[in-house]
PDB file of N, CA, C and O in Angstrom, chain B, residues numbered from 101:
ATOM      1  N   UNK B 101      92.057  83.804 103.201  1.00  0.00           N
ATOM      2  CA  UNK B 101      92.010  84.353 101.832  1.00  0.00           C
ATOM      3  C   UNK B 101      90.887  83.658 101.052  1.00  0.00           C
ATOM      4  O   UNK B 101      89.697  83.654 101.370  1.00  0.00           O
ATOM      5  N   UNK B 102      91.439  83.077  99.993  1.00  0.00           N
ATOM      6  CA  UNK B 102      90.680  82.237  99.305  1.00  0.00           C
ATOM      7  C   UNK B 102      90.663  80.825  99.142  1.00  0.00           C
ATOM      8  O   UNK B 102      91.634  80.085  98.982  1.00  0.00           O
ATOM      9  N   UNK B 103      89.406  80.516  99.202  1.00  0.00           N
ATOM     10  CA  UNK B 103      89.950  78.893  99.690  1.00  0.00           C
ATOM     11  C   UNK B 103      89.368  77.818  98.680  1.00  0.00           C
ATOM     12  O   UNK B 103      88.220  77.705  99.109  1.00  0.00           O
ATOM     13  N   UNK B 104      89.470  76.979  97.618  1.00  0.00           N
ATOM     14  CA  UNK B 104      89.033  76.186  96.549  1.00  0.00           C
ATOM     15  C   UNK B 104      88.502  75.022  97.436  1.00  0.00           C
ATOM     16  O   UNK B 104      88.978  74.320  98.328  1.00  0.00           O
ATOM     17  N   UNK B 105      86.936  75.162  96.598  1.00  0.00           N
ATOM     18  CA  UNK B 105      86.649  73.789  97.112  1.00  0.00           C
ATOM     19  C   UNK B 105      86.701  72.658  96.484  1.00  0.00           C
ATOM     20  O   UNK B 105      86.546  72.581  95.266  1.00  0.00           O
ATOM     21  N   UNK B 106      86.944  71.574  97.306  1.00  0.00           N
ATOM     22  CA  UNK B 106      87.523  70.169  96.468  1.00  0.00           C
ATOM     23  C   UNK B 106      86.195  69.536  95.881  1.00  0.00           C
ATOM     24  O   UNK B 106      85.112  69.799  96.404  1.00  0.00           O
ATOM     25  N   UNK B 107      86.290  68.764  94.872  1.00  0.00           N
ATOM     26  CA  UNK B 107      85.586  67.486  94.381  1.00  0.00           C
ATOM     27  C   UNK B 107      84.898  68.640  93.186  1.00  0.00           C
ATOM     28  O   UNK B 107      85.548  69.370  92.438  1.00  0.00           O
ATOM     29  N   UNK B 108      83.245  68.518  93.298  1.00  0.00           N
ATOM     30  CA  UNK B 108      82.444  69.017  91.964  1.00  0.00           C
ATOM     31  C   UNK B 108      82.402  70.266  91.950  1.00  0.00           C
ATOM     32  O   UNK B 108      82.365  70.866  90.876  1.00  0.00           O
ATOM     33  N   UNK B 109      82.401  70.999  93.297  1.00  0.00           N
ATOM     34  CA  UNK B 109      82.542  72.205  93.313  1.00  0.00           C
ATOM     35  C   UNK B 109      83.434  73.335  92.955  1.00  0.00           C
ATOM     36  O   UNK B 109      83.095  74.492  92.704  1.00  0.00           O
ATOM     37  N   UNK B 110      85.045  72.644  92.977  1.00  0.00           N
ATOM     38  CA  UNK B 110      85.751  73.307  92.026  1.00  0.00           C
ATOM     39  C   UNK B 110      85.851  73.037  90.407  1.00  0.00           C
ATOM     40  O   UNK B 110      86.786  73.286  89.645  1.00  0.00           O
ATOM     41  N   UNK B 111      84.681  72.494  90.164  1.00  0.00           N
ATOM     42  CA  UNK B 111      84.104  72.741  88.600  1.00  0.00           C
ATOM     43  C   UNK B 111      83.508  73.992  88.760  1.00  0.00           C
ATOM     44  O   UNK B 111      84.016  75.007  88.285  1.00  0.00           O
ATOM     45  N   UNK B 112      82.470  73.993  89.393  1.00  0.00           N
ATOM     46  CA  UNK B 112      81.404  75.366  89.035  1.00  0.00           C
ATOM     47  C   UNK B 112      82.297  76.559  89.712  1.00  0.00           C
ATOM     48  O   UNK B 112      81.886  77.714  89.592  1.00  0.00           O
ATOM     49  N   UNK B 113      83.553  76.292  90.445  1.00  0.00           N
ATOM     50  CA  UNK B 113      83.849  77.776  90.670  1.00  0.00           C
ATOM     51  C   UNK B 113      84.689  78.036  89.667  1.00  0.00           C
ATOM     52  O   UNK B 113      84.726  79.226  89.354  1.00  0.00           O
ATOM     53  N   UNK B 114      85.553  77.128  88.901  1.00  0.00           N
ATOM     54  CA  UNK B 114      86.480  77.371  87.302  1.00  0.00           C
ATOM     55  C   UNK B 114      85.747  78.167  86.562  1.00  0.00           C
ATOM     56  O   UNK B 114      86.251  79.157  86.031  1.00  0.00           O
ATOM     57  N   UNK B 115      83.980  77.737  86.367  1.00  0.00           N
ATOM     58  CA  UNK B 115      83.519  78.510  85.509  1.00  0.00           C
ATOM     59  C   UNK B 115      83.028  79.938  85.683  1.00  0.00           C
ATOM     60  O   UNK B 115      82.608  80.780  84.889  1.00  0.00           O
ATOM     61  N   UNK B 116      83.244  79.920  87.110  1.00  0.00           N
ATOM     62  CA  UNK B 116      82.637  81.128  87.571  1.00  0.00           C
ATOM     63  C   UNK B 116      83.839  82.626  88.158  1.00  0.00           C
ATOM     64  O   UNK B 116      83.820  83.750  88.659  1.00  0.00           O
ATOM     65  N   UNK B 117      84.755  81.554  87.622  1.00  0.00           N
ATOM     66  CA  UNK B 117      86.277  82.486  87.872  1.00  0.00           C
ATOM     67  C   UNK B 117      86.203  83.747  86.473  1.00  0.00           C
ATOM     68  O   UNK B 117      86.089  84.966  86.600  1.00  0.00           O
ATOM     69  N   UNK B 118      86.284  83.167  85.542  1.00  0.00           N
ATOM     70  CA  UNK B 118      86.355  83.649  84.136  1.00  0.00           C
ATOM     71  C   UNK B 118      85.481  85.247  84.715  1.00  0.00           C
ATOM     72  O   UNK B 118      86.267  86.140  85.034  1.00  0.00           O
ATOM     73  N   UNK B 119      84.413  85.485  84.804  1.00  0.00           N
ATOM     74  CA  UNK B 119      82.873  86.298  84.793  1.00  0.00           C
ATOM     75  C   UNK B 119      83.518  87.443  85.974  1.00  0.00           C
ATOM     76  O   UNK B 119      83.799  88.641  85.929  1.00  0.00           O
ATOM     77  N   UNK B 120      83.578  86.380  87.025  1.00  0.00           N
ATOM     78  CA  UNK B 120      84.025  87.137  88.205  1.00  0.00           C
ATOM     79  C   UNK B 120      85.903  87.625  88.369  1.00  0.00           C
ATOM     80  O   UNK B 120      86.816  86.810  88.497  1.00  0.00           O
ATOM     81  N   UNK B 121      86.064  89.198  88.311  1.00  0.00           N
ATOM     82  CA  UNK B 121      87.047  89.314  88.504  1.00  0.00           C
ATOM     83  C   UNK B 121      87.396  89.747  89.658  1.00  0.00           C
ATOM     84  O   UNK B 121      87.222  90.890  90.080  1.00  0.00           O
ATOM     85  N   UNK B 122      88.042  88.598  90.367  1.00  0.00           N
ATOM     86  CA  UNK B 122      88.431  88.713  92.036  1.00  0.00           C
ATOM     87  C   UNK B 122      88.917  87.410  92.028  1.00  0.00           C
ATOM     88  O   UNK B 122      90.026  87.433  91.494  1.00  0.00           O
ATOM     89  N   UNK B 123      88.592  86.225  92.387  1.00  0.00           N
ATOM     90  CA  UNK B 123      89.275  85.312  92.537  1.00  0.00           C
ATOM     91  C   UNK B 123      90.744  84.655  91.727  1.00  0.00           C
ATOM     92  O   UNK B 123      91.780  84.131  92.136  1.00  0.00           O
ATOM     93  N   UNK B 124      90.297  84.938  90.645  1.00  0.00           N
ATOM     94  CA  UNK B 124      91.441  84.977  89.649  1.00  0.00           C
ATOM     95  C   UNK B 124      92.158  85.535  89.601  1.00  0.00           C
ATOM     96  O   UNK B 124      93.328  85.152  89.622  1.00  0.00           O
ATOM     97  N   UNK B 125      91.642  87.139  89.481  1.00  0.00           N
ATOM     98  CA  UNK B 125      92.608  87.971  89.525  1.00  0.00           C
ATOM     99  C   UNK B 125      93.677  88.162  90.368  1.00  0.00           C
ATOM    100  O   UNK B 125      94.836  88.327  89.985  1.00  0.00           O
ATOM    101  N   UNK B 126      93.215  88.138  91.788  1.00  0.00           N
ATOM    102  CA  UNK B 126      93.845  88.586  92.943  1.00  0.00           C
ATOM    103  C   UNK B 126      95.120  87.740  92.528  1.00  0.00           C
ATOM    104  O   UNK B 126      96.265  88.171  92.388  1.00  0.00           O
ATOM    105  N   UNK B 127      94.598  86.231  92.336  1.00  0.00           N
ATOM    106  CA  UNK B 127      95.849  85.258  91.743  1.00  0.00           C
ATOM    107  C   UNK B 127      96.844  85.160  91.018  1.00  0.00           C
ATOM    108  O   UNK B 127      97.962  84.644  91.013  1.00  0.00           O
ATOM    109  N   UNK B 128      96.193  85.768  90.407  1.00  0.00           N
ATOM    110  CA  UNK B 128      96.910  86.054  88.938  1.00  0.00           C
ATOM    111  C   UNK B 128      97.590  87.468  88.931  1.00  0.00           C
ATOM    112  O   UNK B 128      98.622  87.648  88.284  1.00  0.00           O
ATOM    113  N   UNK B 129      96.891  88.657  89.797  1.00  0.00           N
ATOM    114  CA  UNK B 129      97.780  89.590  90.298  1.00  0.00           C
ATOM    115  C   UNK B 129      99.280  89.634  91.306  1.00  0.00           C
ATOM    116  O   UNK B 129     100.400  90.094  91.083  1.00  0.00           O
ATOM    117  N   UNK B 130      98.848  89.121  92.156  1.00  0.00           N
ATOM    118  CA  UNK B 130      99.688  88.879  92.951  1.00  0.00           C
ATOM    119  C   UNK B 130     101.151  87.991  92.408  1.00  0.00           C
ATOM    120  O   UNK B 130     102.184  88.627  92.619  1.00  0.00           O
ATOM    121  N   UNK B 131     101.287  87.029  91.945  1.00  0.00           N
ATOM    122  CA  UNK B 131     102.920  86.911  91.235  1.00  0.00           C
ATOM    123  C   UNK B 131     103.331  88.203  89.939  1.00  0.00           C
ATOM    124  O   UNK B 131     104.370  88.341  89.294  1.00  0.00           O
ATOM    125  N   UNK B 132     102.185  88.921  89.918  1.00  0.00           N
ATOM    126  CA  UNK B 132     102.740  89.837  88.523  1.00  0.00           C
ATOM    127  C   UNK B 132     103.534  90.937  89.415  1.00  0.00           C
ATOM    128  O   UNK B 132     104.606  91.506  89.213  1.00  0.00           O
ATOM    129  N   UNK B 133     102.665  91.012  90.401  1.00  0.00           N
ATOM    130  CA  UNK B 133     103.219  92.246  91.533  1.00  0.00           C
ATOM    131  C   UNK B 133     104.231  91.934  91.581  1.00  0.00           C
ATOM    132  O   UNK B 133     105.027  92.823  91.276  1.00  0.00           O
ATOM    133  N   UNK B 134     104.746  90.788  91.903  1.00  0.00           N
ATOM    134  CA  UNK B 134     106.018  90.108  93.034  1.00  0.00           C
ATOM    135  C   UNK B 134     106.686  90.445  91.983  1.00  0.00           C
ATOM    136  O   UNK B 134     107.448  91.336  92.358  1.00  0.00           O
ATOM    137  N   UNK B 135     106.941  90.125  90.185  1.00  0.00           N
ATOM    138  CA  UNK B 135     107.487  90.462  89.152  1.00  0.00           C
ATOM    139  C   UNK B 135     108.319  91.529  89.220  1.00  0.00           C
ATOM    140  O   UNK B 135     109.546  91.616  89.171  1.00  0.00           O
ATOM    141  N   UNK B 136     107.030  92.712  89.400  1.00  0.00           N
ATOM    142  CA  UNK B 136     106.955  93.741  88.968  1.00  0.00           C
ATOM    143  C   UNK B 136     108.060  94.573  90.193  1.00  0.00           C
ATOM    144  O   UNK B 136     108.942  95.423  90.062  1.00  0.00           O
ATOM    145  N   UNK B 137     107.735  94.152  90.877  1.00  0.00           N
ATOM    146  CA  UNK B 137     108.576  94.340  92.370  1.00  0.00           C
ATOM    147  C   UNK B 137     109.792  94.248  91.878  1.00  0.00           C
ATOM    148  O   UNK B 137     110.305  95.309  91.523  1.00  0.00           O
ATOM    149  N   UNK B 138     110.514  93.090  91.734  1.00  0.00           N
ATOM    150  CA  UNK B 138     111.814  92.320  91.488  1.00  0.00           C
ATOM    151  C   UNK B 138     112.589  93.231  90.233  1.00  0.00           C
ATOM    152  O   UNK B 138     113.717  93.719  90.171  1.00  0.00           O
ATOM    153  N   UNK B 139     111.661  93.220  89.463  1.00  0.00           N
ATOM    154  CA  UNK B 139     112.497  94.087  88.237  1.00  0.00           C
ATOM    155  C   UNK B 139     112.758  95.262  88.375  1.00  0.00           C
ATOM    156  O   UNK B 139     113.779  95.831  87.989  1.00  0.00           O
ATOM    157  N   UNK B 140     111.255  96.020  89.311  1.00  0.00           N
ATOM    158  CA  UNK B 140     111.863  97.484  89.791  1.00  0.00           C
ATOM    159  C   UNK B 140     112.846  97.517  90.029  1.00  0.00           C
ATOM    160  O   UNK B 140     113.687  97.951  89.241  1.00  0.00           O
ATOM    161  N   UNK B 141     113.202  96.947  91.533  1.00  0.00           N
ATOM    162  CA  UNK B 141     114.318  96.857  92.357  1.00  0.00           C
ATOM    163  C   UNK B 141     115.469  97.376  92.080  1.00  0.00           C
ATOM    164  O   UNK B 141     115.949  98.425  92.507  1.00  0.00           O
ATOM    165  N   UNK B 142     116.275  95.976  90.738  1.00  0.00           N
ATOM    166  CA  UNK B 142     117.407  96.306  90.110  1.00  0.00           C
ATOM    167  C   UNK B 142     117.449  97.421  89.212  1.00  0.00           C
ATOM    168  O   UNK B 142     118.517  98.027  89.120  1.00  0.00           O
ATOM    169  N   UNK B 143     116.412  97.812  88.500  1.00  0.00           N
ATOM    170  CA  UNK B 143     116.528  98.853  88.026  1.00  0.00           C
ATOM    171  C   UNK B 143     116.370 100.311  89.083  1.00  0.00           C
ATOM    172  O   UNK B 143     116.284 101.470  88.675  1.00  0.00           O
ATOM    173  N   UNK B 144     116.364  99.942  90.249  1.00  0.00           N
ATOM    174  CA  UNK B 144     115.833 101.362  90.544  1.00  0.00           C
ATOM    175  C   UNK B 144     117.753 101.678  91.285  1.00  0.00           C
ATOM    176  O   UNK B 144     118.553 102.611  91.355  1.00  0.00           O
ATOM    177  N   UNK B 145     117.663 100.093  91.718  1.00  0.00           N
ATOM    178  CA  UNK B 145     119.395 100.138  92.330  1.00  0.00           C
ATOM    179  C   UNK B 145     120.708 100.742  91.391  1.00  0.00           C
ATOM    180  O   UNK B 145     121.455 101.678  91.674  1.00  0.00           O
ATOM    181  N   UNK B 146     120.711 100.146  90.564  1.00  0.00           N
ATOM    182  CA  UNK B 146     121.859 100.655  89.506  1.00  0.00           C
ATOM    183  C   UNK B 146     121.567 102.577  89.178  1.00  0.00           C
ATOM    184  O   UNK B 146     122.476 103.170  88.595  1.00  0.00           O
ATOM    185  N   UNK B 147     120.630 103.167  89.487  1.00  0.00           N
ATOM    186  CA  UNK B 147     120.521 104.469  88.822  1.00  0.00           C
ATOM    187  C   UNK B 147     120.111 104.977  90.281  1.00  0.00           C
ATOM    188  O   UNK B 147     119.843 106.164  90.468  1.00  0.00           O
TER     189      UNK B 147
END
């Protein structure tokens, strides 16, 4: 997947997360999914 590099370099990729939407996102997508998943679920179960 994606892999952070250690020491100075995960400085310049922090700043380069913001600009670029992919690394972040995917990140930041992916537990919203899992969310989004979970809440379906019960709601889709009860009806």
């Amino acid at each position: 997947m994606y892999r952070l590099p250690s020491g100075p370099n995960s400085m310049s990729t922090k700043s380069v997360n913001p600009p670029l939407p992919g690394s972040t996102n995917t990140s930041m997508k992916a537990p919203v999914l899992a969310l989004k998943r979970k809440t379906s679920s019960p709601a889709v179960v009860p009806t």
